[in-house]
mmCIF file of C-alpha atoms and ligand atoms in Angstrom:
data_model
loop_
_atom_site.group_PDB
_atom_site.id
_atom_site.type_symbol
_atom_site.label_atom_id
_atom_site.label_comp_id
_atom_site.label_asym_id
_atom_site.label_seq_id
_atom_site.Cartn_x
_atom_site.Cartn_y
_atom_site.Cartn_z
ATOM 1 C CA MET C 733 -8.310 -16.468 13.813
ATOM 2 C CA TYR C 734 -9.120 -12.894 12.858
ATOM 3 C CA ALA C 735 -11.788 -13.951 10.369
ATOM 4 C CA GLN C 736 -13.296 -16.214 13.055
ATOM 5 C CA MET C 737 -13.279 -13.368 15.564
ATOM 6 C CA ILE C 738 -15.094 -11.124 13.065
ATOM 7 C CA LYS C 739 -17.706 -13.869 12.524
ATOM 8 C CA SER C 740 -18.203 -14.461 16.252
ATOM 9 C CA GLU C 741 -18.595 -10.708 16.857
ATOM 10 C CA ALA C 742 -21.219 -10.552 14.107
ATOM 11 C CA SER C 743 -23.174 -13.351 15.821
ATOM 12 C CA GLN C 744 -23.557 -11.070 18.878
ATOM 13 C CA GLU C 745 -24.937 -8.160 16.857
ATOM 14 C CA ASP C 746 -28.569 -7.423 16.101
ATOM 15 C CA PRO C 747 -29.429 -9.534 13.012
ATOM 16 C CA GLU C 748 -31.851 -6.882 11.737
ATOM 17 C CA ALA C 749 -29.246 -4.136 11.963
ATOM 18 C CA LEU C 750 -26.738 -6.403 10.226
ATOM 19 C CA LYS C 751 -29.180 -7.122 7.420
ATOM 20 C CA ALA C 752 -30.072 -3.444 6.971
ATOM 21 C CA PHE C 753 -26.351 -2.642 6.864
ATOM 22 C CA GLN C 754 -25.665 -5.316 4.241
ATOM 23 C CA ASP C 755 -28.632 -4.080 2.179
ATOM 24 C CA ARG C 756 -27.145 -0.593 2.143
ATOM 25 C CA ILE C 757 -23.784 -1.979 1.002
ATOM 26 C CA ASP C 758 -25.436 -4.109 -1.697
ATOM 27 C CA ALA C 759 -27.371 -1.077 -2.932
ATOM 28 C CA GLY C 760 -24.067 0.780 -3.372
ATOM 29 C CA SER C 761 -24.617 3.332 -0.568
ATOM 30 C CA LYS C 762 -21.603 4.856 1.121
ATOM 31 C CA ILE C 763 -21.181 4.271 4.853
ATOM 32 C CA GLU C 764 -20.224 7.453 6.703
ATOM 33 C CA PRO C 765 -18.460 7.809 10.090
ATOM 34 C CA LYS C 766 -21.586 8.436 12.168
ATOM 35 C CA ASP C 767 -23.591 5.596 10.614
ATOM 36 C CA TRP C 768 -24.075 2.380 12.553
ATOM 37 C CA MET C 769 -21.634 -0.296 11.394
ATOM 38 C CA PRO C 770 -20.804 -3.824 12.557
ATOM 39 C CA GLU C 771 -17.776 -3.964 14.835
ATOM 40 C CA GLY C 772 -16.043 -6.311 12.380
ATOM 41 C CA TYR C 773 -16.489 -3.816 9.536
ATOM 42 C CA ARG C 774 -14.949 -1.056 11.667
ATOM 43 C CA LYS C 775 -12.012 -3.244 12.754
ATOM 44 C CA THR C 776 -11.352 -4.503 9.228
ATOM 45 C CA LEU C 777 -11.270 -0.954 7.905
ATOM 46 C CA ILE C 778 -8.923 0.209 10.672
ATOM 47 C CA ARG C 779 -6.625 -2.725 9.871
ATOM 48 C CA GLN C 780 -6.636 -2.155 6.113
ATOM 49 C CA ILE C 781 -6.557 1.662 6.085
ATOM 50 C CA GLY C 782 -3.961 1.703 8.875
ATOM 51 C CA GLN C 783 -1.771 -0.790 7.034
ATOM 52 C CA HIS C 784 -2.178 1.240 3.883
ATOM 53 C CA ALA C 785 -1.231 4.499 5.677
ATOM 54 C CA HIS C 786 1.826 2.860 7.229
ATOM 55 C CA SER C 787 2.863 1.581 3.784
ATOM 56 C CA GLU C 788 2.811 5.108 2.397
ATOM 57 C CA ILE C 789 4.971 6.365 5.267
ATOM 58 C CA VAL C 790 7.456 3.472 5.346
ATOM 59 C CA GLY C 791 7.431 3.541 1.522
ATOM 60 C CA GLN C 792 9.203 6.885 1.657
ATOM 61 C CA LEU C 793 12.343 5.221 3.027
ATOM 62 C CA PRO C 794 13.566 3.214 0.007
ATOM 63 C CA GLU C 795 13.070 6.223 -2.281
ATOM 64 C CA GLY C 796 14.266 8.813 0.213
ATOM 65 C CA ASN C 797 17.514 6.862 0.074
ATOM 66 C CA TRP C 798 18.095 8.219 -3.465
ATOM 67 C CA ILE C 799 17.069 11.889 -3.160
ATOM 68 C CA SER C 800 20.600 13.032 -2.433
ATOM 69 C CA ARG C 801 22.020 10.825 -5.192
ATOM 70 C CA ALA C 802 19.611 11.500 -8.071
ATOM 71 C CA PRO C 803 21.576 11.910 -11.319
ATOM 72 C CA THR C 804 20.264 15.394 -12.250
ATOM 73 C CA LEU C 805 18.635 18.356 -10.517
ATOM 74 C CA GLU C 806 15.416 17.680 -12.428
ATOM 75 C CA ARG C 807 15.307 14.025 -11.331
ATOM 76 C CA LYS C 808 16.018 15.113 -7.758
ATOM 77 C CA ALA C 809 13.114 17.619 -7.802
ATOM 78 C CA ILE C 810 10.732 15.012 -9.253
ATOM 79 C CA LEU C 811 11.736 12.348 -6.730
ATOM 80 C CA LEU C 812 11.471 14.806 -3.859
ATOM 81 C CA ALA C 813 7.933 15.741 -4.953
ATOM 82 C CA LYS C 814 6.975 12.079 -5.223
ATOM 83 C CA VAL C 815 8.263 11.219 -1.758
ATOM 84 C CA GLN C 816 6.395 14.228 -0.326
ATOM 85 C CA ASP C 817 3.232 12.989 -2.063
ATOM 86 C CA GLU C 818 3.607 9.652 -0.260
ATOM 87 C CA ALA C 819 3.722 11.482 3.076
ATOM 88 C CA GLY C 820 0.509 13.282 2.065
ATOM 89 C CA HIS C 821 -1.151 9.958 1.188
ATOM 90 C CA GLY C 822 -0.229 8.642 4.611
ATOM 91 C CA LEU C 823 -1.858 11.670 6.214
ATOM 92 C CA TYR C 824 -5.123 11.381 4.220
ATOM 93 C CA LEU C 825 -5.306 7.728 5.199
ATOM 94 C CA TYR C 826 -4.558 8.292 8.890
ATOM 95 C CA CYS C 827 -7.349 10.924 8.854
ATOM 96 C CA ALA C 828 -9.728 8.415 7.242
ATOM 97 C CA ALA C 829 -8.803 5.826 9.908
ATOM 98 C CA GLU C 830 -9.353 8.378 12.697
ATOM 99 C CA THR C 831 -12.999 8.761 11.619
ATOM 100 C CA LEU C 832 -13.396 5.135 12.791
ATOM 101 C CA GLY C 833 -12.469 6.020 16.371
ATOM 102 C CA VAL C 834 -8.777 5.116 16.485
ATOM 103 C CA SER C 835 -6.161 7.777 17.151
ATOM 104 C CA ARG C 836 -3.206 8.398 14.897
ATOM 105 C CA ASP C 837 -0.909 8.017 17.924
ATOM 106 C CA GLN C 838 -2.311 4.547 18.569
ATOM 107 C CA LEU C 839 -1.805 3.536 14.922
ATOM 108 C CA THR C 840 1.743 4.881 15.032
ATOM 109 C CA ARG C 841 2.487 2.993 18.242
ATOM 110 C CA ASP C 842 1.172 -0.207 16.647
ATOM 111 C CA LEU C 843 3.427 0.302 13.634
ATOM 112 C CA LEU C 844 6.492 1.055 15.744
ATOM 113 C CA SER C 845 5.979 -1.989 17.962
ATOM 114 C CA GLY C 846 5.609 -4.243 14.915
ATOM 115 C CA LYS C 847 1.978 -5.066 15.813
ATOM 116 C CA MET C 848 0.591 -3.574 12.603
ATOM 117 C CA LYS C 849 1.847 -4.448 9.160
ATOM 118 C CA TYR C 850 2.924 -2.354 6.188
ATOM 119 C CA SER C 851 3.361 -3.538 2.619
ATOM 120 C CA SER C 852 5.937 -6.313 2.207
ATOM 121 C CA ILE C 853 7.487 -4.526 -0.787
ATOM 122 C CA PHE C 854 9.154 -1.887 1.368
ATOM 123 C CA ASN C 855 11.310 -4.493 3.056
ATOM 124 C CA TYR C 856 13.415 -4.796 -0.092
ATOM 125 C CA PRO C 857 16.457 -2.567 -0.646
ATOM 126 C CA THR C 858 16.890 0.030 -3.420
ATOM 127 C CA LEU C 859 20.424 -0.640 -4.605
ATOM 128 C CA THR C 860 20.818 1.468 -7.761
ATOM 129 C CA TRP C 861 19.230 4.499 -9.442
ATOM 130 C CA ALA C 862 17.362 2.100 -11.780
ATOM 131 C CA ASP C 863 15.473 0.909 -8.695
ATOM 132 C CA MET C 864 13.789 4.339 -8.597
ATOM 133 C CA GLY C 865 12.469 3.530 -12.063
ATOM 134 C CA ALA C 866 11.377 0.034 -11.032
ATOM 135 C CA VAL C 867 9.662 1.298 -7.866
ATOM 136 C CA GLY C 868 7.689 3.948 -9.774
ATOM 137 C CA TRP C 869 6.823 1.668 -12.665
ATOM 138 C CA LEU C 870 6.120 -1.584 -10.795
ATOM 139 C CA VAL C 871 5.385 -0.664 -7.169
ATOM 140 C CA ASP C 872 3.255 2.385 -7.923
ATOM 141 C CA GLY C 873 1.814 0.427 -10.864
ATOM 142 C CA ALA C 874 0.716 -2.356 -8.498
ATOM 143 C CA ALA C 875 -0.519 0.189 -5.948
ATOM 144 C CA ILE C 876 -2.725 1.868 -8.584
ATOM 145 C CA MET C 877 -4.100 -1.463 -9.777
ATOM 146 C CA ASN C 878 -5.241 -2.094 -6.200
ATOM 147 C CA GLN C 879 -6.348 1.452 -5.429
ATOM 148 C CA VAL C 880 -8.387 2.448 -8.494
ATOM 149 C CA PRO C 881 -11.172 -0.013 -7.533
ATOM 150 C CA LEU C 882 -10.895 1.201 -3.920
ATOM 151 C CA GLN C 883 -12.242 4.589 -5.074
ATOM 152 C CA ARG C 884 -15.594 2.726 -5.079
ATOM 153 C CA THR C 885 -15.083 1.126 -1.668
ATOM 154 C CA SER C 886 -18.095 1.301 0.667
ATOM 155 C CA TYR C 887 -16.578 3.504 3.387
ATOM 156 C CA GLY C 888 -16.960 7.148 2.302
ATOM 157 C CA PRO C 889 -13.796 8.699 3.841
ATOM 158 C CA TYR C 890 -11.598 5.875 2.474
ATOM 159 C CA ALA C 891 -13.142 6.091 -1.012
ATOM 160 C CA ARG C 892 -12.688 9.873 -1.136
ATOM 161 C CA ALA C 893 -9.070 9.710 0.064
ATOM 162 C CA MET C 894 -8.429 7.181 -2.665
ATOM 163 C CA VAL C 895 -9.626 9.503 -5.456
ATOM 164 C CA ARG C 896 -6.905 12.014 -4.719
ATOM 165 C CA ILE C 897 -4.267 9.388 -4.043
ATOM 166 C CA CYS C 898 -4.903 7.659 -7.378
ATOM 167 C CA LYS C 899 -4.381 10.882 -9.334
ATOM 168 C CA GLU C 900 -0.962 11.317 -7.760
ATOM 169 C CA GLU C 901 -0.035 7.641 -8.056
ATOM 170 C CA SER C 902 -0.517 7.731 -11.805
ATOM 171 C CA PHE C 903 2.016 10.561 -12.052
ATOM 172 C CA HIS C 904 4.350 8.443 -9.912
ATOM 173 C CA GLN C 905 3.941 5.460 -12.173
ATOM 174 C CA ARG C 906 4.689 7.540 -15.277
ATOM 175 C CA GLN C 907 7.823 9.052 -13.767
ATOM 176 C CA GLY C 908 9.063 5.541 -12.923
ATOM 177 C CA PHE C 909 8.419 4.324 -16.462
ATOM 178 C CA ASP C 910 10.201 7.402 -17.794
ATOM 179 C CA ILE C 911 13.317 6.540 -15.752
ATOM 180 C CA MET C 912 13.143 2.959 -17.057
ATOM 181 C CA MET C 913 12.862 4.243 -20.658
ATOM 182 C CA LYS C 914 15.987 6.374 -20.212
ATOM 183 C CA MET C 915 17.926 3.528 -18.635
ATOM 184 C CA ALA C 916 16.710 0.851 -21.052
ATOM 185 C CA ASN C 917 17.673 3.027 -24.037
ATOM 186 C CA GLY C 918 20.923 4.234 -22.489
ATOM 187 C CA THR C 919 24.423 2.741 -22.371
ATOM 188 C CA ASP C 920 24.992 -0.997 -21.925
ATOM 189 C CA ALA C 921 25.684 -0.437 -18.247
ATOM 190 C CA GLN C 922 22.431 1.512 -17.798
ATOM 191 C CA ARG C 923 20.507 -1.181 -19.620
ATOM 192 C CA ARG C 924 21.982 -3.844 -17.353
ATOM 193 C CA MET C 925 20.971 -1.802 -14.312
ATOM 194 C CA ALA C 926 17.401 -1.519 -15.632
ATOM 195 C CA GLN C 927 17.231 -5.282 -16.230
ATOM 196 C CA ASP C 928 18.684 -5.995 -12.787
ATOM 197 C CA ALA C 929 16.096 -3.711 -11.145
ATOM 198 C CA LEU C 930 13.285 -5.509 -12.994
ATOM 199 C CA ASN C 931 14.755 -8.876 -11.956
ATOM 200 C CA ARG C 932 14.744 -7.889 -8.277
ATOM 201 C CA PHE C 933 11.403 -6.041 -8.127
ATOM 202 C CA TRP C 934 9.183 -8.272 -10.292
ATOM 203 C CA TYR C 935 8.198 -10.958 -7.778
ATOM 204 C CA PRO C 936 8.074 -8.651 -4.721
ATOM 205 C CA SER C 937 5.662 -6.458 -6.765
ATOM 206 C CA LEU C 938 3.447 -9.482 -7.478
ATOM 207 C CA MET C 939 3.418 -10.178 -3.723
ATOM 208 C CA MET C 940 1.985 -6.724 -3.006
ATOM 209 C CA PHE C 941 -1.483 -8.027 -3.912
ATOM 210 C CA GLY C 942 -1.403 -10.409 -0.972
ATOM 211 C CA PRO C 943 -1.460 -14.214 -0.753
ATOM 212 C CA SER C 944 -3.236 -16.350 -3.339
ATOM 213 C CA ASP C 945 -7.028 -16.412 -3.071
ATOM 214 C CA LYS C 946 -6.798 -19.876 -1.486
ATOM 215 C CA GLU C 947 -4.661 -18.452 1.350
ATOM 216 C CA SER C 948 -6.363 -15.071 1.761
ATOM 217 C CA VAL C 949 -8.038 -14.844 5.164
ATOM 218 C CA HIS C 950 -10.046 -11.673 4.758
ATOM 219 C CA SER C 951 -11.041 -11.476 1.090
ATOM 220 C CA GLU C 952 -14.450 -13.129 1.318
ATOM 221 C CA GLN C 953 -15.839 -10.948 4.129
ATOM 222 C CA SER C 954 -14.064 -7.809 2.906
ATOM 223 C CA MET C 955 -15.554 -8.255 -0.555
ATOM 224 C CA ALA C 956 -19.044 -8.810 0.864
ATOM 225 C CA TRP C 957 -18.621 -5.504 2.710
ATOM 226 C CA LYS C 958 -17.062 -3.852 -0.382
ATOM 227 C CA ILE C 959 -13.974 -2.979 1.613
ATOM 228 C CA LYS C 960 -12.136 -4.891 -1.105
ATOM 229 C CA MET C 961 -13.516 -4.790 -4.630
ATOM 230 C CA ASN C 962 -11.452 -7.612 -6.185
ATOM 231 C CA THR C 963 -9.653 -10.713 -5.024
ATOM 232 C CA ASN C 964 -5.868 -10.700 -4.679
ATOM 233 C CA ASP C 965 -5.414 -13.044 -7.660
ATOM 234 C CA GLU C 966 -7.713 -10.999 -9.918
ATOM 235 C CA LEU C 967 -5.654 -7.865 -9.322
ATOM 236 C CA ARG C 968 -2.353 -9.734 -9.701
ATOM 237 C CA GLN C 969 -3.491 -11.047 -13.087
ATOM 238 C CA LYS C 970 -4.555 -7.564 -14.214
ATOM 239 C CA PHE C 971 -1.164 -6.222 -13.169
ATOM 240 C CA VAL C 972 0.722 -8.891 -15.138
ATOM 241 C CA ASP C 973 -1.508 -8.323 -18.189
ATOM 242 C CA GLN C 974 -0.771 -4.608 -18.080
ATOM 243 C CA THR C 975 2.920 -4.786 -17.235
ATOM 244 C CA ALA C 976 4.245 -7.620 -19.437
ATOM 245 C CA PRO C 977 3.735 -5.644 -22.703
ATOM 246 C CA GLN C 978 5.340 -2.587 -21.072
ATOM 247 C CA ALA C 979 8.457 -4.647 -20.270
ATOM 248 C CA GLU C 980 8.505 -5.812 -23.879
ATOM 249 C CA TYR C 981 8.248 -2.199 -25.069
ATOM 250 C CA LEU C 982 11.261 -1.370 -22.886
ATOM 251 C CA GLY C 983 13.147 -4.283 -24.430
ATOM 252 C CA LEU C 984 13.574 -5.844 -20.986
ATOM 253 C CA THR C 985 12.924 -9.447 -19.967
ATOM 254 C CA VAL C 986 10.526 -10.326 -17.164
ATOM 255 C CA PRO C 987 12.383 -12.879 -14.992
ATOM 256 C CA ASP C 988 9.809 -15.613 -15.573
ATOM 257 C CA GLU C 989 10.403 -18.268 -18.208
ATOM 258 C CA HIS C 990 6.730 -19.271 -18.014
ATOM 259 C CA LEU C 991 5.395 -15.791 -18.798
ATOM 260 C CA LYS C 992 3.400 -16.168 -21.991
ATOM 261 C CA PHE C 993 0.261 -14.698 -23.490
ATOM 262 C CA ASN C 994 -2.458 -17.321 -23.523
ATOM 263 C CA GLU C 995 -4.635 -16.818 -26.624
ATOM 264 C CA GLU C 996 -7.410 -18.945 -25.183
ATOM 265 C CA SER C 997 -7.795 -17.130 -21.853
ATOM 266 C CA GLY C 998 -6.820 -13.714 -23.216
ATOM 267 C CA HIS C 999 -4.430 -13.314 -20.266
ATOM 268 C CA TYR C 1000 -0.761 -13.901 -19.551
ATOM 269 C CA ASP C 1001 0.215 -17.153 -17.864
ATOM 270 C CA PHE C 1002 2.901 -16.531 -15.242
ATOM 271 C CA SER C 1003 4.770 -18.164 -12.354
ATOM 272 C CA GLU C 1004 3.616 -17.629 -8.796
ATOM 273 C CA PRO C 1005 5.962 -15.735 -6.494
ATOM 274 C CA ASP C 1006 7.804 -17.665 -3.793
ATOM 275 C CA TRP C 1007 5.128 -17.618 -1.085
ATOM 276 C CA ASP C 1008 7.531 -18.897 1.586
ATOM 277 C CA GLU C 1009 9.587 -15.774 1.022
ATOM 278 C CA PHE C 1010 6.423 -13.622 1.270
ATOM 279 C CA PHE C 1011 5.394 -15.107 4.617
ATOM 280 C CA GLN C 1012 8.949 -14.758 5.940
ATOM 281 C CA VAL C 1013 8.925 -11.059 5.016
ATOM 282 C CA LEU C 1014 5.563 -10.686 6.809
ATOM 283 C CA LYS C 1015 7.092 -12.311 9.901
ATOM 284 C CA GLY C 1016 9.798 -9.657 9.962
ATOM 285 C CA ASN C 1017 12.525 -11.659 8.231
ATOM 286 C CA GLY C 1018 12.819 -9.707 4.962
ATOM 287 C CA PRO C 1019 16.074 -8.031 3.912
ATOM 288 C CA CYS C 1020 15.177 -4.615 5.385
ATOM 289 C CA ASN C 1021 12.437 -5.151 8.035
ATOM 290 C CA THR C 1022 14.729 -4.336 10.949
ATOM 291 C CA GLU C 1023 16.201 -1.291 9.208
ATOM 292 C CA ARG C 1024 12.773 0.112 8.262
ATOM 293 C CA LEU C 1025 11.300 -0.181 11.750
ATOM 294 C CA ALA C 1026 14.476 1.209 13.288
ATOM 295 C CA ALA C 1027 14.280 4.247 10.959
ATOM 296 C CA ARG C 1028 10.630 4.905 11.886
ATOM 297 C CA ASN C 1029 11.332 4.474 15.603
ATOM 298 C CA LYS C 1030 14.264 6.880 15.364
ATOM 299 C CA ALA C 1031 12.123 9.465 13.533
ATOM 300 C CA TRP C 1032 9.467 9.145 16.260
ATOM 301 C CA ASP C 1033 12.038 9.524 19.056
ATOM 302 C CA ASP C 1034 13.790 12.434 17.335
ATOM 303 C CA GLY C 1035 10.444 14.213 16.924
ATOM 304 C CA ARG C 1036 9.526 13.955 20.621
ATOM 305 C CA TRP C 1037 10.652 17.537 21.407
ATOM 306 C CA VAL C 1038 8.435 18.881 18.584
ATOM 307 C CA ARG C 1039 5.367 16.988 19.851
ATOM 308 C CA GLU C 1040 6.026 18.021 23.432
ATOM 309 C CA GLY C 1041 6.573 21.662 22.386
ATOM 310 C CA LEU C 1042 3.336 21.726 20.388
ATOM 311 C CA LEU C 1043 1.352 20.121 23.208
ATOM 312 C CA ALA C 1044 2.813 22.559 25.775
ATOM 313 C CA HIS C 1045 1.912 25.473 23.488
ATOM 314 C CA ALA C 1046 -1.647 24.164 23.013
ATOM 315 C CA LYS C 1047 -2.009 23.684 26.780
ATOM 316 C CA LYS C 1048 -0.768 27.221 27.464
ATOM 317 C CA LYS C 1049 -3.260 28.675 24.958
ATOM 318 C CA ARG C 1050 -6.104 26.642 26.455
ATOM 319 C CA ASN C 1051 -5.237 27.766 30.004
ATOM 320 C CA ALA C 1052 -5.062 31.408 28.845
ATOM 321 C CA ALA C 1053 -8.503 31.040 27.178
ATOM 322 C CA ILE C 1054 -9.989 29.525 30.365
ATOM 323 C CA ALA C 1055 -8.481 32.325 32.498
ATOM 324 C CA ALA C 1056 -9.938 34.971 30.152
ATOM 325 C CA GLU C 1057 -13.518 33.546 30.402
HETATM 326 N N1 LIG G 651 2.287 -6.884 2.694
HETATM 327 O O1 LIG G 651 -6.397 -11.997 3.865
HETATM 328 P P1 LIG G 651 -5.418 -11.192 3.103
HETATM 329 C C1 LIG G 651 1.932 1.902 -1.974
HETATM 330 C C2 LIG G 651 -1.354 -9.595 5.069
HETATM 331 S S1 LIG G 651 0.617 1.492 -1.046
HETATM 332 C C3 LIG G 651 2.080 -7.049 4.023
HETATM 333 O O2 LIG G 651 -5.432 -11.330 1.635
HETATM 334 P P2 LIG G 651 -6.333 -8.438 3.003
HETATM 335 C C4 LIG G 651 2.133 3.347 -2.335
HETATM 336 C C5 LIG G 651 -2.746 -9.072 5.435
HETATM 337 O O3 LIG G 651 -2.662 -7.816 6.075
HETATM 338 C C6 LIG G 651 0.796 -0.277 -0.805
HETATM 339 N N2 LIG G 651 1.042 -7.765 4.516
HETATM 340 O O4 LIG G 651 -5.491 -9.655 3.584
HETATM 341 C C7 LIG G 651 3.568 3.617 -2.490
HETATM 342 C C8 LIG G 651 -3.229 -10.183 6.341
HETATM 343 O O5 LIG G 651 -2.573 -10.069 7.606
HETATM 344 P P3 LIG G 651 -3.371 -9.559 8.958
HETATM 345 C C9 LIG G 651 -0.125 -0.723 0.219
HETATM 346 C C10 LIG G 651 0.191 -8.316 3.629
HETATM 347 O O6 LIG G 651 -6.165 -7.310 3.944
HETATM 348 C C11 LIG G 651 4.231 3.304 -3.660
HETATM 349 C C12 LIG G 651 -2.630 -11.433 5.711
HETATM 350 O O7 LIG G 651 -1.527 -10.995 4.949
HETATM 351 N N3 LIG G 651 -1.450 -0.821 -0.307
HETATM 352 O O8 LIG G 651 2.601 1.029 -2.310
HETATM 353 C C13 LIG G 651 0.344 -8.159 2.239
HETATM 354 O O9 LIG G 651 -7.718 -8.876 2.678
HETATM 355 C C14 LIG G 651 5.605 3.598 -3.782
HETATM 356 C C15 LIG G 651 -3.639 -12.190 4.866
HETATM 357 O O10 LIG G 651 -3.925 -11.523 3.635
HETATM 358 C C16 LIG G 651 -2.496 -1.176 0.459
HETATM 359 O O11 LIG G 651 -2.371 -1.401 1.644
HETATM 360 C C17 LIG G 651 1.449 -7.415 1.784
HETATM 361 N N4 LIG G 651 1.708 -7.247 0.486
HETATM 362 O O12 LIG G 651 -5.624 -8.113 1.609
HETATM 363 C C18 LIG G 651 4.268 4.257 -1.468
HETATM 364 C C19 LIG G 651 -3.819 -1.238 -0.245
HETATM 365 N N5 LIG G 651 -0.662 -8.818 1.627
HETATM 366 O O13 LIG G 651 -3.687 -8.104 8.715
HETATM 367 C C20 LIG G 651 5.630 4.563 -1.604
HETATM 368 C C21 LIG G 651 -4.941 -1.579 0.668
HETATM 369 C C22 LIG G 651 -1.411 -9.383 2.593
HETATM 370 O O14 LIG G 651 -4.577 -10.409 9.110
HETATM 371 C C23 LIG G 651 6.297 4.217 -2.782
HETATM 372 N N6 LIG G 651 -4.841 -2.939 1.187
HETATM 373 N N7 LIG G 651 -0.889 -9.088 3.794
HETATM 374 O O15 LIG G 651 -2.348 -9.720 10.053
HETATM 375 C C24 LIG G 651 -5.382 -4.009 0.586
HETATM 376 O O16 LIG G 651 -5.956 -3.905 -0.485
HETATM 377 C C25 LIG G 651 -5.299 -5.332 1.302
HETATM 378 O O17 LIG G 651 -5.014 -5.088 2.642
HETATM 379 C C26 LIG G 651 -4.273 -6.322 0.701
HETATM 380 C C27 LIG G 651 -4.301 -7.606 1.528
HETATM 381 C C28 LIG G 651 -4.592 -6.633 -0.747
HETATM 382 C C29 LIG G 651 -2.850 -5.758 0.779
#
């Protein structure tokens, strides 16, 4: 539907302008906010950047859950810094989306009403401290795999936001792996917790890259516009190739009996995630969808007095400035 709508909108646009735009993309130029762009390009970016921003914000919830229960002061300080970084990433991305003519309030309303999506991964619960390791190692690991190529995406503000985000995400990934190392080399109970976290987060992490290329609606057009630099399956394969040896190094077992290095292809063979589960999570039926949206709605409602106070203050200052003119 959406892909069709983008195509039908393109058919109403000036073919010469469309061609000139595509030539610029093909030549590797960056598109900047004031440049002409097809309506479909603008909408696709708002959808993707907005979804990405929402993921960073909602992604604070599963980790925020553990700040008060981190095992040491040092771990607490590190986790707190990481969660604050995620808030910062959300803000860079909302700013990038705003350059496309959508307001942050509108994006927030669309998240809170369930109209806009955020990453499926954040609808899974974080049950033990080892999950903080698994989230950093696997979830940030998957996020980086997706985001490093996005530093070269065609839209300037998105590409520049991504440069800074990627630097911080690699610290996040390392801190997650460090937790997993401690747990995997700890007591039997800690080792079991690490294995259990890997068991629960492996397939949801593979789902972060989106549906298989056969099912992906937007990949073809988004790749032509360099809004996406790789297909979902390409990135998923790269993630498995990078992560399987790391699991081996930790002495943990990836919960996939078919995971095996294929000498011929030079890549790991692996089992597909359960795509029915993925689409159910997208429909709002994951383990924590209701809880996550309720938490964001509560935060928005609780913050109303701050927004109203700030707006009243701004209005008062503006009126005083007008009166002084
Ligand atoms: N979850 O046609 P495609 C992070 C939807 S950041 C939910 O393949 P597309 C940092 C998709 O929107 C993680 N929905 O779509 C962190 C579309 O539905 P729509 C977020 C998904 O856009 C770490 C439909 O399925 N990163 O984790 C998902 O070409 C730790 C069809 O799919 C980004 O957003 C999914 N996993 O490709 C924070 C990166 N996958 O919109 C805290 C930027 C697909 O038509 C703690 N985004 N859908 O209703 C992208 O690269 C792309 O948007 C994809 C999906 C690859 C996610």
